[in-house]
Short mmCIF file of C-alpha atoms in Angstrom, two decimals:
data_model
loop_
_atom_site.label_atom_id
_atom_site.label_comp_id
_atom_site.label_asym_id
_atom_site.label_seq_id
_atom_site.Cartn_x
_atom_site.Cartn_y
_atom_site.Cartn_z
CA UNK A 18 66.45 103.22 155.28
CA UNK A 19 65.97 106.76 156.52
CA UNK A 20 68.92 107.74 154.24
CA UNK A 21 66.59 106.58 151.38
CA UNK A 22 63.63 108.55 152.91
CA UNK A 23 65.50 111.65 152.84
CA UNK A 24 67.02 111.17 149.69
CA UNK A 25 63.52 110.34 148.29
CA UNK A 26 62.22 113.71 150.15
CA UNK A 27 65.12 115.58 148.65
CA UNK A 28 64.68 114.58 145.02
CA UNK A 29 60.81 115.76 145.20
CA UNK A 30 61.67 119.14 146.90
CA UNK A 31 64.23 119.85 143.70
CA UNK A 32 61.37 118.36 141.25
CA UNK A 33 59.01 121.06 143.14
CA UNK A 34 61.20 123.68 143.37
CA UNK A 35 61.60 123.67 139.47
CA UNK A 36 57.42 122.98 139.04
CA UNK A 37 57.35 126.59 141.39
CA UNK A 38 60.21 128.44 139.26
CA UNK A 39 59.32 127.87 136.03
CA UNK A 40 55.69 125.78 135.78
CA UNK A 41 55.92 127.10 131.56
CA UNK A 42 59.56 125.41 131.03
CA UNK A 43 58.39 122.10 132.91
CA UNK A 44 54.90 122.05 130.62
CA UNK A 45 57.69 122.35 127.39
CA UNK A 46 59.75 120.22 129.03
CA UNK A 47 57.41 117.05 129.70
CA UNK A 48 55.94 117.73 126.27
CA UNK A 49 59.24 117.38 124.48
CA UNK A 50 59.94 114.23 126.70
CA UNK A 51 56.58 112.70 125.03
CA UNK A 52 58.17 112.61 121.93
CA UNK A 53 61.27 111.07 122.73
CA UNK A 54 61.26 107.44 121.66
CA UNK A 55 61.00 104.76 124.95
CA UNK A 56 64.76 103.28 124.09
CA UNK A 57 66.30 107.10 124.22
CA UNK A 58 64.65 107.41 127.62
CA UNK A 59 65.92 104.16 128.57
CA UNK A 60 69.28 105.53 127.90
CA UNK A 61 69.11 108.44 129.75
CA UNK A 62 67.52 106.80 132.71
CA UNK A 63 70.28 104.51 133.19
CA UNK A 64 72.83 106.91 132.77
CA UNK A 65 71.04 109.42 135.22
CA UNK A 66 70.73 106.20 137.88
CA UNK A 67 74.81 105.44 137.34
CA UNK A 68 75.69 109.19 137.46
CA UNK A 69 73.63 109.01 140.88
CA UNK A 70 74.89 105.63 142.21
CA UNK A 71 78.21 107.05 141.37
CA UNK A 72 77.91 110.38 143.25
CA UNK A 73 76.77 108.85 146.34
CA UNK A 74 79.35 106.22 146.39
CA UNK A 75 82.10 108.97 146.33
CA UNK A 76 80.47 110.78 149.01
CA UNK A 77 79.68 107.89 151.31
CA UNK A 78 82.96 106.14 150.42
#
């Protein structure tokens, strides 16, 4: 559980970190994400969660 926790605390601090570098780029970002239909997002949510999966399994073995 704490691995989750700091994974969880991790993925925020990147999300920030990008919100603090570049607030203008996020605000284009999220508004081209509006506009993306909610299959597409689907898609790349489920690839982003097995690319992830994947990447810890490696490290953790």
């Amino acid at each position: 559980m704490s691995d989750f926790i700091v994974a969880l605390g991790l993925a925020i601090a990147l999300e920030g970190c990008c919100y603090a570098a570049a607030p203008g780029a996020m605000k284009d970002f999220l508004k081209t994400v509006g506009g993306v239909g909610d299959n597409r997002l689907r898609q790349i949510g489920l690839g982003a969660m097995a690319i992830g999966v994947v990447l810890v399994w490696f490290i953790r073995g």
